[in-house]
Short mmCIF file of C-alpha atoms and ligand atoms in Angstrom, two decimals:
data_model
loop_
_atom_site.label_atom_id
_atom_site.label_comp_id
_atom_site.label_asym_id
_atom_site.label_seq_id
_atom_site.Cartn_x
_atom_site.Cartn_y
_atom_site.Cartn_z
CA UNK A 1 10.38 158.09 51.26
CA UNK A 2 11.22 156.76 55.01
CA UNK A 3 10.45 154.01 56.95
CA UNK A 4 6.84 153.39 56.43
CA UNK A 5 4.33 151.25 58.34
CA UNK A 6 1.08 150.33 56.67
CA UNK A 7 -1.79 148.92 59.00
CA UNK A 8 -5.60 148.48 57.96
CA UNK A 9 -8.06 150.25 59.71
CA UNK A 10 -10.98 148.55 59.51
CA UNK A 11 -11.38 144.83 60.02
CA UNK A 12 -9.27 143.40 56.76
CA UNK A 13 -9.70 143.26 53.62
CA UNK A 14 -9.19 146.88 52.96
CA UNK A 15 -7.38 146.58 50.05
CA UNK A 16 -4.16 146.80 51.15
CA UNK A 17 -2.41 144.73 48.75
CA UNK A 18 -2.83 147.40 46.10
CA UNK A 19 -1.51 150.25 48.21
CA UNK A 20 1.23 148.17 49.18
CA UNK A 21 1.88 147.14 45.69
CA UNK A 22 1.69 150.78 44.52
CA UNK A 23 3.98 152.25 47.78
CA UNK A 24 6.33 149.49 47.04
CA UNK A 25 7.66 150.89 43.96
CA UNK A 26 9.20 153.48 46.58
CA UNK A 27 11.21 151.70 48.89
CA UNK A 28 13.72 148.84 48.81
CA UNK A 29 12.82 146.45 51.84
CA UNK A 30 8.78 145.55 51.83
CA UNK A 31 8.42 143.11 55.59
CA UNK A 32 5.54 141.28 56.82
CA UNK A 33 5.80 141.29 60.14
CA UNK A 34 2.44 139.49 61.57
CA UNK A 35 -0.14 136.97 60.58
CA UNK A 36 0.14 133.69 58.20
CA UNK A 37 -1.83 132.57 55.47
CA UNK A 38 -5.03 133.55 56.94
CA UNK A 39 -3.83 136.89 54.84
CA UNK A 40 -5.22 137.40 50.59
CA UNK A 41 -3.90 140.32 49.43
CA UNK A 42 -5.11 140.64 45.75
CA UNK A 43 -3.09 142.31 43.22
CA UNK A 44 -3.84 143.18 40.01
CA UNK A 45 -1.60 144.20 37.30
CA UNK A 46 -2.62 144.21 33.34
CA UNK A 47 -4.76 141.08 32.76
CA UNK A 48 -2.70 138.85 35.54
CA UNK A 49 -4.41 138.58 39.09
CA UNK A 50 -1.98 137.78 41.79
CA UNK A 51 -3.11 136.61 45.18
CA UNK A 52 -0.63 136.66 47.96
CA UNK A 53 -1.05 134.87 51.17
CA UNK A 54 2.46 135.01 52.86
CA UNK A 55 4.91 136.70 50.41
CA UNK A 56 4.61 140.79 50.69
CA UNK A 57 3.25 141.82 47.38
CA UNK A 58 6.50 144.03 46.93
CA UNK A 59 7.89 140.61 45.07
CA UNK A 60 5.77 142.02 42.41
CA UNK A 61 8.41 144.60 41.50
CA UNK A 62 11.84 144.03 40.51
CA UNK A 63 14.69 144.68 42.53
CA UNK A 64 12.73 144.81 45.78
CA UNK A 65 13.43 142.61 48.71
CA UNK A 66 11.12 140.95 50.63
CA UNK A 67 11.18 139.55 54.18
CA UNK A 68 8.97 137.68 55.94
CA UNK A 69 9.47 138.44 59.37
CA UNK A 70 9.98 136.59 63.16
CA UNK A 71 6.26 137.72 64.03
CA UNK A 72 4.74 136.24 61.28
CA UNK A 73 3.61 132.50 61.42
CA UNK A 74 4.09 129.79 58.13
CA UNK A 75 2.87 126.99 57.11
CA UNK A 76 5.95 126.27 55.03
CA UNK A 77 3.86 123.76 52.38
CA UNK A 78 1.57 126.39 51.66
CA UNK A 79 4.60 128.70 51.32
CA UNK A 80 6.15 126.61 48.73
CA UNK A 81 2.92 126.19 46.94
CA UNK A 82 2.87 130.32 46.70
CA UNK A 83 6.51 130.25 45.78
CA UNK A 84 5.86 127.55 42.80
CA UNK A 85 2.55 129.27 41.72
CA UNK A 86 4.21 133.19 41.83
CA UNK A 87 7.00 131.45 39.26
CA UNK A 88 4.74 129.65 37.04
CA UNK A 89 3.30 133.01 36.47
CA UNK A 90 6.88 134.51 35.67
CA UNK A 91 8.04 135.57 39.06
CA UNK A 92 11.11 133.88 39.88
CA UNK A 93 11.93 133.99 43.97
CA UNK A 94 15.63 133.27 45.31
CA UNK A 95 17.13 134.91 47.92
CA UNK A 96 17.80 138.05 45.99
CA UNK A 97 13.93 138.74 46.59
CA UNK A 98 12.80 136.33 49.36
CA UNK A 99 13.69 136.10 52.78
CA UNK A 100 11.97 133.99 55.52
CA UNK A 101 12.90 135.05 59.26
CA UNK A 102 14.64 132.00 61.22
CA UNK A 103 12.88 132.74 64.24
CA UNK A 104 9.35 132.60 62.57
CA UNK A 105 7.04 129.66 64.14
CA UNK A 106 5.90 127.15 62.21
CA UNK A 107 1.79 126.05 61.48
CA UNK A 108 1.49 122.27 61.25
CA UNK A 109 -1.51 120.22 59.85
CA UNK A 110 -2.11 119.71 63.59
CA UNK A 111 -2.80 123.52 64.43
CA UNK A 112 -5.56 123.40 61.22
CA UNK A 113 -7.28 120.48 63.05
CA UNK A 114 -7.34 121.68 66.17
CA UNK A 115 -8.59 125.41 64.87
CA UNK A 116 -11.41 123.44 63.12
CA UNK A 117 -11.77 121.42 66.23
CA UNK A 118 -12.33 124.52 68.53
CA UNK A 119 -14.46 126.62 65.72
CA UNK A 120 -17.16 123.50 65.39
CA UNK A 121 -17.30 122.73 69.27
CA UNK A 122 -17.79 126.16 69.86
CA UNK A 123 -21.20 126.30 68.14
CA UNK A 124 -23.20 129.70 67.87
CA UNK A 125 -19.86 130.80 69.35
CA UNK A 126 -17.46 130.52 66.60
CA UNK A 127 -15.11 133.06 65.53
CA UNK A 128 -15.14 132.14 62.01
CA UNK A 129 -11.61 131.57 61.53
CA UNK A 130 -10.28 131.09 58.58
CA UNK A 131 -9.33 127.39 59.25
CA UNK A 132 -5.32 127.90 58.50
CA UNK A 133 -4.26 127.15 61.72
CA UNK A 134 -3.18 130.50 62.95
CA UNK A 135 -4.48 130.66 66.41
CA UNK A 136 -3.37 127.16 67.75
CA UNK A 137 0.34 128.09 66.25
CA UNK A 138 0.83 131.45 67.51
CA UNK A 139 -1.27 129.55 71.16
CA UNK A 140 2.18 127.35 70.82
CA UNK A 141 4.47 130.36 70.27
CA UNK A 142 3.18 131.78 73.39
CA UNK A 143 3.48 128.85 75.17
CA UNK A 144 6.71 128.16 74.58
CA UNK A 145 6.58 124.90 72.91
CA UNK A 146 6.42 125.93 69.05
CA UNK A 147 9.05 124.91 66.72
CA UNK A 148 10.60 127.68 64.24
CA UNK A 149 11.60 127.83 60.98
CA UNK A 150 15.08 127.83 61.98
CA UNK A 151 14.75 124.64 63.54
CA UNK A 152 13.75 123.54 60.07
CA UNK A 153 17.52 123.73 59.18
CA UNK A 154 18.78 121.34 62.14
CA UNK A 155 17.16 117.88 61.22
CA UNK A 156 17.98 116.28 64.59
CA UNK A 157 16.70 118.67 66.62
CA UNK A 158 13.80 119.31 64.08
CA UNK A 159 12.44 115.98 64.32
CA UNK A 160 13.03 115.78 68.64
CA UNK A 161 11.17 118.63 68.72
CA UNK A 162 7.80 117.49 66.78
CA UNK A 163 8.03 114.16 68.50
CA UNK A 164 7.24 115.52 71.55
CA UNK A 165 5.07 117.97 70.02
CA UNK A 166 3.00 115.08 68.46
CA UNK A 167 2.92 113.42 71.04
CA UNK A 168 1.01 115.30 73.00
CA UNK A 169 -0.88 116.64 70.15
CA UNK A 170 -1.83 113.21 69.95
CA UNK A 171 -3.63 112.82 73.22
CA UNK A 172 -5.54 116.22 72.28
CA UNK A 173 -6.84 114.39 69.11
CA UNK A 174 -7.65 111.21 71.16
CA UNK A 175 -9.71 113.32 73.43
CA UNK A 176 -11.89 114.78 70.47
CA UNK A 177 -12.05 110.85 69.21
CA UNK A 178 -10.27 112.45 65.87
CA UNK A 179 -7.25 110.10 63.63
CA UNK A 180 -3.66 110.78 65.56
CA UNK A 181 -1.19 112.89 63.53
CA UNK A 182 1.42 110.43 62.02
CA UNK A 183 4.77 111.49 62.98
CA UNK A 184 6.99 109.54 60.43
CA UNK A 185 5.22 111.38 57.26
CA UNK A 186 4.52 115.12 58.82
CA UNK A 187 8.39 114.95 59.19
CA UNK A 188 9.83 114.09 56.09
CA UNK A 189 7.49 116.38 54.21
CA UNK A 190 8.66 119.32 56.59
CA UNK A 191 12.43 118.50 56.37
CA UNK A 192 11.75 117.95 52.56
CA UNK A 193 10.12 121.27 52.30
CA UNK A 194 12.89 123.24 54.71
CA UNK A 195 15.53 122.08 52.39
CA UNK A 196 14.16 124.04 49.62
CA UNK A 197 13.98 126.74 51.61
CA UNK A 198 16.90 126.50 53.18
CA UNK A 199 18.64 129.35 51.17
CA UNK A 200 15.93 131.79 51.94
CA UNK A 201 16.25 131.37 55.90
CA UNK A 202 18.42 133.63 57.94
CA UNK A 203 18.32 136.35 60.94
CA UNK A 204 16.28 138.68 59.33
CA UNK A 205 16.48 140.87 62.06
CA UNK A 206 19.87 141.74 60.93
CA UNK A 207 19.20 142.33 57.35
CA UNK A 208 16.42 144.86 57.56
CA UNK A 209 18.40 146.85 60.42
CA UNK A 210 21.30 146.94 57.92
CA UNK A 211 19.82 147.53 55.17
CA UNK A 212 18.13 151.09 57.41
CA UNK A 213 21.77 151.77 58.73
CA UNK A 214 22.22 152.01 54.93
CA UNK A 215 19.41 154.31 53.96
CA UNK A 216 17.03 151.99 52.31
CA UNK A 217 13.83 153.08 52.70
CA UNK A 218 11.38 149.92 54.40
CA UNK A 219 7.71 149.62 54.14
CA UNK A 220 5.91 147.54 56.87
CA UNK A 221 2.57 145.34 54.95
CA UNK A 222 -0.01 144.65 57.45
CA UNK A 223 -2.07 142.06 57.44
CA UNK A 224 -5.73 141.89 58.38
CA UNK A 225 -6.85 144.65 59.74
CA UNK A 226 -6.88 147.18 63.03
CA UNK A 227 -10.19 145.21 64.83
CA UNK A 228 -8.70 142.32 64.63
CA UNK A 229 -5.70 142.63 66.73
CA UNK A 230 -5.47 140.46 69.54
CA UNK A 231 -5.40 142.80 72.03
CA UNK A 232 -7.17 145.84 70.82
CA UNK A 233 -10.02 144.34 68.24
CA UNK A 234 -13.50 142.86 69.02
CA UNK A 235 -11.68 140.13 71.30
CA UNK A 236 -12.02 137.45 71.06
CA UNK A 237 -13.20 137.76 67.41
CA UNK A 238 -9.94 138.69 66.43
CA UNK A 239 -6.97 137.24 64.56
CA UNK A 240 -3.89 135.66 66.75
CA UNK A 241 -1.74 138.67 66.54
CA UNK A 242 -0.98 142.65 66.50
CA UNK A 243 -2.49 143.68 63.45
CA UNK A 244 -2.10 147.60 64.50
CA UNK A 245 1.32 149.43 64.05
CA UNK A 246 3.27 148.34 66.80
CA UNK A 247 3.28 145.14 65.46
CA UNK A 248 5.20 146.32 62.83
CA UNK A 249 8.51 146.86 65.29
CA UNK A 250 7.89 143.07 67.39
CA UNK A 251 7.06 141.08 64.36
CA UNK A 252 10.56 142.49 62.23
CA UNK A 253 13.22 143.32 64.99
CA UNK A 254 12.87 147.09 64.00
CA UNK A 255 13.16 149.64 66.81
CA UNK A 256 9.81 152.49 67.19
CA UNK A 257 11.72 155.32 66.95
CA UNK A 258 13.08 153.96 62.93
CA UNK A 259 9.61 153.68 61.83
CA UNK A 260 8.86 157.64 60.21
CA UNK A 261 5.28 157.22 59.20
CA UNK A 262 2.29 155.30 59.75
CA UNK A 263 -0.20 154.83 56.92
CA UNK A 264 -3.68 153.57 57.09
CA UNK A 265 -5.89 151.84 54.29
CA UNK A 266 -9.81 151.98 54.30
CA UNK A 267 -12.46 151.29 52.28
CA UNK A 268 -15.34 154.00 51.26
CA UNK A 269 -17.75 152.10 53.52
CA UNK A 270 -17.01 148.98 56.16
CA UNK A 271 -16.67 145.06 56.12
CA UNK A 272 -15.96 142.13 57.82
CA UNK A 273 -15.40 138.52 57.08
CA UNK A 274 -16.75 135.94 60.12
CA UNK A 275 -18.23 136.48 62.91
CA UNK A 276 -18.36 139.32 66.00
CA UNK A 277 -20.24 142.52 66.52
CA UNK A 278 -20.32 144.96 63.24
CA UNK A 279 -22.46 147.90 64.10
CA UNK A 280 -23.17 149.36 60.69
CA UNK A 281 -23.23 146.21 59.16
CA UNK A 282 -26.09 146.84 56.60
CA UNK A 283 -28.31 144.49 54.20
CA UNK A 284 -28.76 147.32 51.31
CA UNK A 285 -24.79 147.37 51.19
CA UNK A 286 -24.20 144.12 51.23
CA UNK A 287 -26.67 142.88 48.85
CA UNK A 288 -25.31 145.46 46.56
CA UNK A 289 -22.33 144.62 46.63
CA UNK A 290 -22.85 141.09 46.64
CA UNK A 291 -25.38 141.60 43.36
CA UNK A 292 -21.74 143.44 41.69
CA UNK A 293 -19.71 139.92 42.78
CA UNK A 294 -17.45 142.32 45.05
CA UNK A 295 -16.77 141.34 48.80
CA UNK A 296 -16.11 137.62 48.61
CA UNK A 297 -12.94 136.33 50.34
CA UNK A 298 -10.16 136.11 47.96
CA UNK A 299 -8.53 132.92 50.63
CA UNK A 300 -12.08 131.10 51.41
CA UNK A 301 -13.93 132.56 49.20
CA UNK A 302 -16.93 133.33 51.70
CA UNK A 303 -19.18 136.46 51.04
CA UNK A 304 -17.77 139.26 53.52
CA UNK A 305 -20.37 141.44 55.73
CA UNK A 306 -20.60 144.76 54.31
CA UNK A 307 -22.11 148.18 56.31
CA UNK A 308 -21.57 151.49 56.21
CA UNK A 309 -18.63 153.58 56.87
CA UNK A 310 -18.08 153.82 60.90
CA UNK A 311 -15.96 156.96 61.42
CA UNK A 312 -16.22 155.93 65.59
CA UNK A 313 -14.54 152.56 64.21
CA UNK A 314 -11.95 154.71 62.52
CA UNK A 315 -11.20 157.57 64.32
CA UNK A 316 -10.34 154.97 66.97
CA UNK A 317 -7.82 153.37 64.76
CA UNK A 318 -6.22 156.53 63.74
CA UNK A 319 -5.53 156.70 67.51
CA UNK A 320 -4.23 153.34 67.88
CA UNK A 321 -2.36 153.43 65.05
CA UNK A 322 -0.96 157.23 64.68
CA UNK A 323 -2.02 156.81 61.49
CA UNK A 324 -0.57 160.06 59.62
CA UNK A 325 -2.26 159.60 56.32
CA UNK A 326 -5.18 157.61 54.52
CA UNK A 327 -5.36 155.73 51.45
CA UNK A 328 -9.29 154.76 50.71
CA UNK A 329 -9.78 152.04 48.84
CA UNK A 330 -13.09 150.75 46.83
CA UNK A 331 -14.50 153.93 46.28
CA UNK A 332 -16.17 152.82 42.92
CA UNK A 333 -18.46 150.41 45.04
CA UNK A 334 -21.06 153.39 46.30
CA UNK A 335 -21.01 154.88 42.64
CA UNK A 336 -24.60 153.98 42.16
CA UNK A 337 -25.96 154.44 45.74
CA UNK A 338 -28.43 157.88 45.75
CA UNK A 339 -27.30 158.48 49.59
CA UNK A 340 -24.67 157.30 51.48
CA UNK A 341 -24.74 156.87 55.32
CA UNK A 342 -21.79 157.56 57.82
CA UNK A 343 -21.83 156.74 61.37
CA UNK A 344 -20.18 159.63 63.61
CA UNK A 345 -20.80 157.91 66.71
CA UNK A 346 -22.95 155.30 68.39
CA UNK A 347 -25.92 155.10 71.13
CA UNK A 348 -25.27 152.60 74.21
CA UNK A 349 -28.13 152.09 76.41
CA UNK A 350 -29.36 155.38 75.49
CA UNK A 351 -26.14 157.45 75.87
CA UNK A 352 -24.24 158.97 73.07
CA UNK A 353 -20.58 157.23 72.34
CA UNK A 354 -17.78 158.39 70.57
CA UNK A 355 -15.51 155.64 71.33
CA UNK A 356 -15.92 152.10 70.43
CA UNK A 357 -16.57 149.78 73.85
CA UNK A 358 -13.62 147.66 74.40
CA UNK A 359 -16.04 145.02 75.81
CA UNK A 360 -18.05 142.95 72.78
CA UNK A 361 -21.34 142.73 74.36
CA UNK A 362 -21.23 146.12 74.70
CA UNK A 363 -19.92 146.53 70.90
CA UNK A 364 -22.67 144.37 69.67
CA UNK A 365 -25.51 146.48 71.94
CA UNK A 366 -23.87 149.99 70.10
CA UNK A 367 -26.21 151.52 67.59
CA UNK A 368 -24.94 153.82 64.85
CA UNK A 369 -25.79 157.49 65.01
CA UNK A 370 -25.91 158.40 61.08
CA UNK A 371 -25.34 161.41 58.90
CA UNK A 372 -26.49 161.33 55.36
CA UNK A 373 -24.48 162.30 52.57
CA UNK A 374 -25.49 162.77 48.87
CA UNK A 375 -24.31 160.30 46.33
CA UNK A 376 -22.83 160.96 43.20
CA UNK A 377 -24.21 158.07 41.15
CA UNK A 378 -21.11 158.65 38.41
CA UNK A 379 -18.80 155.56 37.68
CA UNK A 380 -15.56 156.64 39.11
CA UNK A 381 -13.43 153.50 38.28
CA UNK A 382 -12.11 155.49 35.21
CA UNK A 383 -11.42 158.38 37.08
CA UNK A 384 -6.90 159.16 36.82
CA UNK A 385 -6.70 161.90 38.91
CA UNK A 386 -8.36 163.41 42.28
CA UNK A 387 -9.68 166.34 39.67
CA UNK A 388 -11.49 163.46 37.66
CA UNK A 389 -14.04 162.34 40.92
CA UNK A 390 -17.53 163.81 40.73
CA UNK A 391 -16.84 166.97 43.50
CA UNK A 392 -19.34 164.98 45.49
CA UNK A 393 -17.28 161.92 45.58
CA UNK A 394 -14.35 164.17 46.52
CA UNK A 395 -16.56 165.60 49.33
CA UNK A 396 -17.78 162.34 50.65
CA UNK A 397 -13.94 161.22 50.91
CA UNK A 398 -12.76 164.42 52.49
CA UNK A 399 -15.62 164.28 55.04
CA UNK A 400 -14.89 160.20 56.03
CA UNK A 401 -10.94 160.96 56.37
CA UNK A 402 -11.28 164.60 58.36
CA UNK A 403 -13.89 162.11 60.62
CA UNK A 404 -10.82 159.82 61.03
CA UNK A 405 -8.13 162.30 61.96
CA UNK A 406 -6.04 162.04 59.25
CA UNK A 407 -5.12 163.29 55.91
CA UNK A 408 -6.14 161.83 52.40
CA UNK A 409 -3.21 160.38 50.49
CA UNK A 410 -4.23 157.43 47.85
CA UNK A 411 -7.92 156.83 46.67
CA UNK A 412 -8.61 153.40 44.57
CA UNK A 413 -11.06 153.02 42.08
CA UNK A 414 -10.51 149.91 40.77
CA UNK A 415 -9.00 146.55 41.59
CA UNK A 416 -5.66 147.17 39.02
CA UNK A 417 -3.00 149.30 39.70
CA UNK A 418 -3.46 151.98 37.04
CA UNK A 419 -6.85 152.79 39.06
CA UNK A 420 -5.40 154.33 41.84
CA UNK A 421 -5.01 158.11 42.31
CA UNK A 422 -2.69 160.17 44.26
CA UNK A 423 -4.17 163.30 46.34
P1 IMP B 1 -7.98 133.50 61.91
O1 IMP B 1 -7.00 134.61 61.67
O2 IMP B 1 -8.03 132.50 60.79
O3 IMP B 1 -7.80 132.86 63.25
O4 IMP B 1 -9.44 134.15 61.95
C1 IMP B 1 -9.85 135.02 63.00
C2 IMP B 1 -10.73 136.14 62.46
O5 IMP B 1 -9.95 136.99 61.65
C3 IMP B 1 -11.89 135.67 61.57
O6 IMP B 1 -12.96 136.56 61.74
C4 IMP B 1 -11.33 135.83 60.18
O7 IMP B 1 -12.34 135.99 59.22
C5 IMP B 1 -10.52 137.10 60.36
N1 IMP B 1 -9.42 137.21 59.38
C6 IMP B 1 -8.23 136.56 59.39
N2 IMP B 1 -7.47 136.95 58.36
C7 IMP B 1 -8.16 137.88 57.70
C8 IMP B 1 -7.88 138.69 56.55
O8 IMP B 1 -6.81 138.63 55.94
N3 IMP B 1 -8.85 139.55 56.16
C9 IMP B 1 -10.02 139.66 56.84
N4 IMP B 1 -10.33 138.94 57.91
C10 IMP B 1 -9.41 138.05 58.34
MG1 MG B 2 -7.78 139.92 52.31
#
C-alpha cells in the first residue's frame, strides 16, 4: 500500500486514531513521529475502548511494529503507565511491537510545572495547553540543553546531565516562589523507569529505513492536528511541533522522496480544544453535540469548541499538506441537524478571503462566508457501505472534500471500527 503519511487537517481531534487503526491493518511499520502525551487517540474495538497517548494505535494489531520516533517527546512514567495499562487489557508490548527512538527528548515533572506556570501567569492570554509539559520540553530540545531517552541508558551521564538541568530549573522555580524540584528522587524514578525500557530503546532511524529498503509498507500517525503546527497553525496557539506532513520525515529519520502518499482526516464539521481564534466556531453545534456527550477531550476531559465545517481552513491544509485523499470522520454527529452550514471563504475588514490570515488577530477578525446545505436527518451510524448514506449525506461529503482539494477515501460513522466505510 506504500509509504503513507497521515496528518489531521483541522485542529486535532479528528479522529485519527480510528483511521489509523483501520489503515494499520495494511502496512507493517506504524511511526509517531511528533508530539507527546498531549495526544488521545481513541480506539474502539468490540466492547473494549483503548485510549492511546504515546504508543501508535497500530499496537492494536498483531504482528505490526511500532516506533516511536526522534521527533516525538516522552514522559517516560506516563509511557510505562500506557505500557502497563495496554497489557492489563491483553496487549502484551516487547520489542517485537514497541520501539522508542534513542534520540527522543525527554518531559520531566519540571517541564509540567513550568507549562502550568506560564499558562496561569499568562491570564486572558493562555493557550490552553494541555498541562503535559510539551512546550517547555521541546523549548529545551531547541535549546540545546534537553536530555534524551538515550541518555536514559548511560546512568552517569544521565544523572550529570539533570543535575545541571535542575539546577537551573531550580532558580526558575525560586523566581515564581514555587517548591524546588528534588534531584535525588526525580533520578532514581527515571533511571528506574529507563531500565524497563531499556530493551525497547535503539536508533530507530535505522530500523524504519531498513525495514523500507525491504519493502515494508510504513504509515506515518499524526498527532494533533494541521492548525496546530508550530509554524504554520494559529501561532502561538499551537502545539510545540510540526503537526503537518513534513513532520513526518524530521520526527522518524525518513527521507521526502520515500513517503508515496499523504492522507488527511476531518471531521463532517470543525473543532477545537483551548484557546485561539475559531471562525466558525458555533453555539447550535456545540450545544448539540455537547447535549449527545460527544466532543469532550478523551486526555483532559474538557468539552472541545465545536463550529461548522471551514472549507478555507481546509483547503489550506490540503495545500500544506499535499494531502492526496480524505478520510471524514464523525459524520453521524449532523444526522439530526435540518441544515448544515459550510464556510467557503471568509470576510476581513470587508474584503472577501480565500486564504486563512497567517497573522491571529487577523484570524480572529475573519468572518465566515456560508453556504447552506440540506440535512438528511437519517441516523447514519449503521450505515456499512458508501451506498447505505442518505444521497444527501453522500452529497454533503462530496461537496466538503471537492471544497478541500482532495478525493474522498474513508467516511466514519461511529466511534468502533466496524463503522467505518470505504469509498
Ligand atoms: P500543548 O500541546 O499541551 O502545549 O497544547 C497546545 C494547544 O494544542 C492547546 O490548544 C491544546 O488544546 C492543543 N492540543 C494539544 N494536543 C492536542 C490533541 O491531541 N488534540 C487536540 N488539541 C490538542
Ligand atoms: Mg485527541
Amino acid at each position: 500500500m506504500a509509504n503513507i503519511v497521515l496528518v489531521g487537517a483541522q485542529w486535532g481531534d479528528e479522529g485519527k486514531g480510528k483511521v489509523i487503526d483501520y489503515l494499520t491493518d495494511k502496512v507493517d511499520v506504524v511511526v509517531r513521529s511528533q508530539g507527546g502525551n498531549n495526544a488521545g487517540h481513541t480506539v474502539v474495538i468490540g466492547e473494549k475502548k483503548f485510549i492511546l497517548r504515546l504508543i501508535p494505535s497500530g499496537i492494536l494489531r498483531k504482528g505490526k511494529l511500532c516506533v516511536i520516533g526522534n521527533g516525538v517527546v516522552i514522559d517516560p512514567v506516563s509511557l510505562w503507565e500506557e505500557i502497563s495499562e495496554l497489557a492489563a487489557q491483553g496487549v502484551k508490548i516487547n520489542s517485537k511491537n514497541l520501539l522508542i527512538s534513542e534520540c527522543a527528548h525527554l518531559v520531566f515533572p519540571y517541564h509540567k510545572i513550568i507549562d502550568e506556570q506560564r499558562e496561569a501567569s499568562k491570564g486572558s492570554q493562555k493557550i490552553g495547553t494541555t498541562k503535559r509539559g510539551i512546550g517547555p520540553a521541546y523549548g529545551d530540545k531547541i535549546a540545546r540543553v534537553g536530555i534524551r531517552v538515550g541518555d536514559l541508558l548511560q546512568p552517569e551521564i544521565f544523572a550529570a546531565k539533570l543535575k545541571t538541568r535542575v539546577k537551573d530549573t531550580n532558580s526558575l522555580l525560586m523566581v515564581f516562589g514555587l517548591k524546588p524540584v528534588r534531584l535525588k528522587k526525580l533520578l532514581a524514578e527515571y533511571l528506574e523507569v529507563g531500565e524497563k525500557m531499556r530493551p525497547l530503546i535503539t536508533n530507530t532511524v535505522l530500523t524504519i529505513n531498513k525495514a523500507i529498503a525491504a519493502g515494508k509498507e510504513i504509515l506515518f500517525e499524526g498527532a494533533q492536528g494541521t492548525f496546530l503546527d508550530v509554524d504554520h497553525g494559529t501561532y502561538p496557539y499551537v502545539t510545540s511541533s510540526n503537526t503537518t506532513a513534513g513532520g513526518a520525515c524530521t520526527g522518524s529519520g525518513v527521507p521526502p522522496n520515500r513517503i508515496d502518499r499523504v492522507v488527511g482526516v476531518m471531521k463532517a464539521y470543525s473543532t477545537r480544544v483551548g484557546e485561539g481564534p475559531f471562525p466558525t466556531e458555533d453555539a447550535e453545534v456545540a450545544d448539540l453535540m455537547h447535549s449527545m456527550g460527544r466532543e469532550y477531550a478523551s486526555v483532559t476531559g474538557r468539552a472541545r469548541r465545536c463550529g461548522w465545517f471551514d472549507a478555507v481552513a481546509t483547503r489550506y491544509a490540503q495545500m500544506l499538506n499535499g494531502i492526496d485523499e480524505l478520510a471524514v470522520t464523525n459524520l453521524d454527529g449532523l444526522d439530526s441537524l435540518p441544515r448544515l452550514k459550510v464556510c467557503v471563504a471568509y470576510k476581513l475588514d470587508g474584503k472577501r478571503i480565500e486564504v486563512p490570515p497567517t497573522c491571529v488577530r487577523q484570524l480572529a477578525k475573519c468572518v465566515p462566508v456560508y453556504i447552506e446545505l440540506a440535512g438528511w436527518q437519517q441516523p447514519t451510524s449503521d450505515a456499512r457501505s458508501y451506498d447505505e448514506l442518505p444521497p444527501i449525506a453522500r452529497e454533503y461529503l462530496q461537496r466538503i472534500c471537492d471544497l478541500t482539494g482532495a478525493a474522498l477515501k474513508l467516511v466514519g460513522v461511529g466511534q468502533s471500527r466496524a463503522q467505518t466505510i470505504l469509498v
